[in-house]
Short mmCIF file of C-alpha atoms (C1' of nucleotides) in Angstrom, two decimals:
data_model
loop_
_atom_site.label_atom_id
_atom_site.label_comp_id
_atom_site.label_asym_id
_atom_site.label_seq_id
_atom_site.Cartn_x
_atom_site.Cartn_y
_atom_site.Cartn_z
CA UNK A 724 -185.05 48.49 71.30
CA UNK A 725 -186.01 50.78 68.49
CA UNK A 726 -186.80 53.99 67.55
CA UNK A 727 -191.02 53.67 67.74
CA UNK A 728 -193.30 56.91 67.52
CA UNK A 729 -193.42 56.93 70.98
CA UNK A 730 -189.98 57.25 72.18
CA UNK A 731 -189.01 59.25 69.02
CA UNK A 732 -191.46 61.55 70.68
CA UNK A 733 -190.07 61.32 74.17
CA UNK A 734 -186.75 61.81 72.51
CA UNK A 735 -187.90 64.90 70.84
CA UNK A 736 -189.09 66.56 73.74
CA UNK A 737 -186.85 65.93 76.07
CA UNK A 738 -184.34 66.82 73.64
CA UNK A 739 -185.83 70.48 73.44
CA UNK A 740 -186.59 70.86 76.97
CA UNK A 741 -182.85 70.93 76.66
CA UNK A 742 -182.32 67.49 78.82
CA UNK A 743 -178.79 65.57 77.62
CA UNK A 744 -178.50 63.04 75.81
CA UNK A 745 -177.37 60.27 78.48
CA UNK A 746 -180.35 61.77 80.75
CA UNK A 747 -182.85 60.82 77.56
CA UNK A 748 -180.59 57.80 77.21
CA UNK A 749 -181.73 56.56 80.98
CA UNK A 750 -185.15 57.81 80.45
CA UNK A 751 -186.23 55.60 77.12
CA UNK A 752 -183.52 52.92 78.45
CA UNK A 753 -182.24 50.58 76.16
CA UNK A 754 -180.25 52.88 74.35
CA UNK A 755 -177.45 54.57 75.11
CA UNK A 756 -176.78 57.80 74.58
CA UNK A 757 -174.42 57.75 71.40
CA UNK A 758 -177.49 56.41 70.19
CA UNK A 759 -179.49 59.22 71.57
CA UNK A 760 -177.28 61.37 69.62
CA UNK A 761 -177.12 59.86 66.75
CA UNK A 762 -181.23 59.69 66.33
CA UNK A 763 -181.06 63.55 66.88
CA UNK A 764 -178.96 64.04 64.07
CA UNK A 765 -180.30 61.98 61.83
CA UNK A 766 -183.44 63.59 63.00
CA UNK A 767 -181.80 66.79 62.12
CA UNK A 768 -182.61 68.56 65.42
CA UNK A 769 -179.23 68.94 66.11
CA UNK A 770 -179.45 72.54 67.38
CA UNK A 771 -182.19 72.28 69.95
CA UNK A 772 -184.44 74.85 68.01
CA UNK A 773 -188.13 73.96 67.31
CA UNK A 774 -187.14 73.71 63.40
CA UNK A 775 -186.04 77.38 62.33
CA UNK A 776 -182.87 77.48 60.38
CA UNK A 777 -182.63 80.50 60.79
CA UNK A 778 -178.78 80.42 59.50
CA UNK A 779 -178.80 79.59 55.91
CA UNK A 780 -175.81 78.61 55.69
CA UNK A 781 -173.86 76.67 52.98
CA UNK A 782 -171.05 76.00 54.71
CA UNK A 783 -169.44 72.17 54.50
CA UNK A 784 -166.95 73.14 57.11
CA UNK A 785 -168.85 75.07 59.32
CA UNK A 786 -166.92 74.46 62.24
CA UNK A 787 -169.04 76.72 64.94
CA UNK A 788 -172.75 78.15 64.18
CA UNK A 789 -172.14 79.07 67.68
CA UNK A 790 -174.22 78.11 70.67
CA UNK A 791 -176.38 80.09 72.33
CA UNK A 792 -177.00 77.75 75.11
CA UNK A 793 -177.08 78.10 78.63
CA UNK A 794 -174.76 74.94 79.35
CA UNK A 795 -172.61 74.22 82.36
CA UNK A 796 -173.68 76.24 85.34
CA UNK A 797 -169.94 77.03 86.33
CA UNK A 798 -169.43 80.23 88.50
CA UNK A 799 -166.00 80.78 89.09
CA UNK A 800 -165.20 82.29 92.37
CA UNK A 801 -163.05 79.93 94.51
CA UNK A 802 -162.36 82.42 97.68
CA UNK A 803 -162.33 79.20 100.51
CA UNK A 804 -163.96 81.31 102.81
CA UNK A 805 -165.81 79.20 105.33
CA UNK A 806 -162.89 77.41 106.83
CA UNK A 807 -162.89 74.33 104.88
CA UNK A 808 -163.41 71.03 106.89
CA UNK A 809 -160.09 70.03 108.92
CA UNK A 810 -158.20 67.24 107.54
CA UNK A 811 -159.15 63.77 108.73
CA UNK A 812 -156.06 63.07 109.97
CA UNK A 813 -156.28 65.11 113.35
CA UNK A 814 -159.25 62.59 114.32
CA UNK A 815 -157.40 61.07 117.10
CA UNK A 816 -156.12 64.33 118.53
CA UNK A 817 -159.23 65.70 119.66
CA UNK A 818 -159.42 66.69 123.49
CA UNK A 819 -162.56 64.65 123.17
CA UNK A 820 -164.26 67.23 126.19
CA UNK A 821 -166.38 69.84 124.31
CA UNK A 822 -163.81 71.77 122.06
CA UNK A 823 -165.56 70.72 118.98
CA UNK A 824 -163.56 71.52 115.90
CA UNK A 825 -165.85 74.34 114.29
CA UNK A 826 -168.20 72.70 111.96
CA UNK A 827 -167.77 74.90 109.38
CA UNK A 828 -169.41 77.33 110.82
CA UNK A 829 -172.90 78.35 109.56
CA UNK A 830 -172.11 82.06 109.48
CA UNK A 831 -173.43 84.07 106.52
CA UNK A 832 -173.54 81.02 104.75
CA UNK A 833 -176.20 81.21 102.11
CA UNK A 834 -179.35 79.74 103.75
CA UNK A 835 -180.72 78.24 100.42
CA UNK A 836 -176.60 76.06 100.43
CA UNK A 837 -177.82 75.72 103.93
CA UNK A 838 -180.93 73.94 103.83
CA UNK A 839 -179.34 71.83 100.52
CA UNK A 840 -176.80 70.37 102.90
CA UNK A 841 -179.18 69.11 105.40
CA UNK A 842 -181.30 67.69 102.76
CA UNK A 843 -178.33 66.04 101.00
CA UNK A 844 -176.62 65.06 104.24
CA UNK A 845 -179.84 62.52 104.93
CA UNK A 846 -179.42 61.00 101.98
CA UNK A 847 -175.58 61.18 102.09
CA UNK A 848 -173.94 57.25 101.51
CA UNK A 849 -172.14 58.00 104.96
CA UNK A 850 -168.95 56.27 103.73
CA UNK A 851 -165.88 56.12 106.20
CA UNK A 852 -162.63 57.49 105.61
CA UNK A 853 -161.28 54.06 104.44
CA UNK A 854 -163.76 54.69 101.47
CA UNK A 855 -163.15 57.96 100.52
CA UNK A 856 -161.87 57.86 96.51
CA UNK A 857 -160.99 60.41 94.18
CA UNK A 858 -164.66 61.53 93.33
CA UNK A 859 -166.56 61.04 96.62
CA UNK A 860 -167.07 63.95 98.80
CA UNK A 861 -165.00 64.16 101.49
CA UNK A 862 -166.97 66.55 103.56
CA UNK A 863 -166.91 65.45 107.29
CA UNK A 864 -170.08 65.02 109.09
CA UNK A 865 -170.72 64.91 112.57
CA UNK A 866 -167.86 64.70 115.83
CA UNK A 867 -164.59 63.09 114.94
CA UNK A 868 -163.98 61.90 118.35
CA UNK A 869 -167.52 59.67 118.26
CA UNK A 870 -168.88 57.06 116.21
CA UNK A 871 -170.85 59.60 115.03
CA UNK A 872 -168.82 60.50 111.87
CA UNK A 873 -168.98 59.95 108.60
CA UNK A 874 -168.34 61.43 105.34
CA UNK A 875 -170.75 62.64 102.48
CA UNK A 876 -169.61 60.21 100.31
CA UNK A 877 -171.71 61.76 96.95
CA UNK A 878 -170.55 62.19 93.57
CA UNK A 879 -168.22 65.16 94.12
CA UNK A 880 -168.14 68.64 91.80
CA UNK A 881 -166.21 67.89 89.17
CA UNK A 882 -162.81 69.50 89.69
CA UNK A 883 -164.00 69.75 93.82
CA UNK A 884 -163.42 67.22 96.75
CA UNK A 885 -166.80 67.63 97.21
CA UNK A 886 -170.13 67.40 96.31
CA UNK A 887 -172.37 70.24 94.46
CA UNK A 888 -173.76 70.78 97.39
CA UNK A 889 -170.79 70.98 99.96
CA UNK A 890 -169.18 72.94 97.44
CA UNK A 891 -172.27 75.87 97.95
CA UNK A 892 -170.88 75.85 101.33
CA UNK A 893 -167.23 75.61 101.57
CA UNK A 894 -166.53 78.11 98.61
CA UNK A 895 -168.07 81.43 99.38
CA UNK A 896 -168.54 83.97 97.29
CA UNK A 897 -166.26 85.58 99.48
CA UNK A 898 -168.18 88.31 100.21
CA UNK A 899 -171.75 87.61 101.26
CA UNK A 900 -172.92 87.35 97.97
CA UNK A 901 -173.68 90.48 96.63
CA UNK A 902 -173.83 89.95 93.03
CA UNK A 903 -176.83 88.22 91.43
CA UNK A 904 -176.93 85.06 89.60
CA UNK A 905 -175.46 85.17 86.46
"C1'" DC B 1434 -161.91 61.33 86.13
"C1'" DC B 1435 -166.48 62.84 85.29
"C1'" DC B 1436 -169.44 64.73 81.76
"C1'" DT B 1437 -171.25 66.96 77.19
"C1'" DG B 1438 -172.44 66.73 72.13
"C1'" DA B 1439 -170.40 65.63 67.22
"C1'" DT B 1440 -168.77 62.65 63.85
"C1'" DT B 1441 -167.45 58.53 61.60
"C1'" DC B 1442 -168.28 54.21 59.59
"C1'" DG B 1443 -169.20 49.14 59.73
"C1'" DC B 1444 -173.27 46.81 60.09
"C1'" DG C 1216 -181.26 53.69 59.86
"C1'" DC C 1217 -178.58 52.37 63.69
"C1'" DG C 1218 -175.17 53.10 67.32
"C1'" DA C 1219 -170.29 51.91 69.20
"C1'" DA C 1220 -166.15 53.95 68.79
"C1'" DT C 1221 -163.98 57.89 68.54
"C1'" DC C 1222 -163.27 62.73 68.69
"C1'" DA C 1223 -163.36 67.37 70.81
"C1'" DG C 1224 -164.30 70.13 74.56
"C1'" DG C 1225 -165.55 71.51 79.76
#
DNA sequence: CCCTGATTCGC
DNA sequence: GCGAATCAGG
């Protein structure tokens, strides 16, 4: 593949709609996204800015013009607060009668996290507990004590055992949110 | 480990 | 000019 008009331009605005570069990389396919980059700097749209260099700088080792960019969406508040799912070992010790273990209970859960589960737990991969790995989401689904059980499965939160979504559940702000977003 | 962009350097 | 390899950081 190469670099016509047309995916130059795709490049370009995707680049400044502030998309990264392996995301561009997929879109325009056959490229990867070293090779993303390395059109955007030869480009010289580096800093996603319309074309303002604003910073006149002379610098050759201009190690940081700083970023004013959004980036990672991180918030940092790990207070476990709705009880996080029961290991998977006690599956066989389960009065199987009607004690459920409490599905993490939907208490003041956010509603939004909420309705993301249920949408992500259709399309969960439903993976076993033989398949769980390092970066699958290990949150349980469904009774233990039936065949009805399975686990998320989904790329997990980086740093998390599980998934962006689970996460939004299983890490409350531990109070019921109160603070606004960011 | 996953990901991000940045840089280098042989082609 | 291109982009894989590598680097630096989250």
């Amino acid at each position: 593949m190469s670099w016509t008009d047309e995916r130059v331009e795709t490049l370009k605005r995707m680049w400044n709609e502030g998309q990264s570069a392996s995301q561009i990389a997929k879109e325009l396919g056959g490229v990867t996204r070293n090779a993303v980059i390395g059109k955007v700097h030869r480009l010289g749209l580096s800093n996603r800015s319309g074309g303002a260099p604003a910073a006149p700088a002379k610098e050759k080792a201009a190690p940081k013009p700083a970023t004013p960019k959004p980036m990672m969406t991180e918030s940092a508040s790990p207070k476990p607060t709705a009880a996080p799912p029961m290991s998977p070992a006690r599956k066989a010790i389960i009065p199987a009668g009607q004690p459920l273990p409490p599905q993490p209970s939907a208490n003041e859960i956010s509603p939004e996290a909420l309705a993301k589960v249920n949408e992500v737990e259709k399309s969960a991969k439903k993976i076993s507990l033989m398949e769980l790995t390092e970066r699958t989401c290990k949150w349980p689904v469904g009774d233990p004590a039936t065949e009805d059980f399975w686990f998320c499965g989904l790329p997990v939160q980086q740093g998390k055992p599980y998934c962006e979504a689970h996460v939004g559940v299983a890490f409350q702000p531990m109070s019921s949110r109160r603070d606004r977003r960011r």
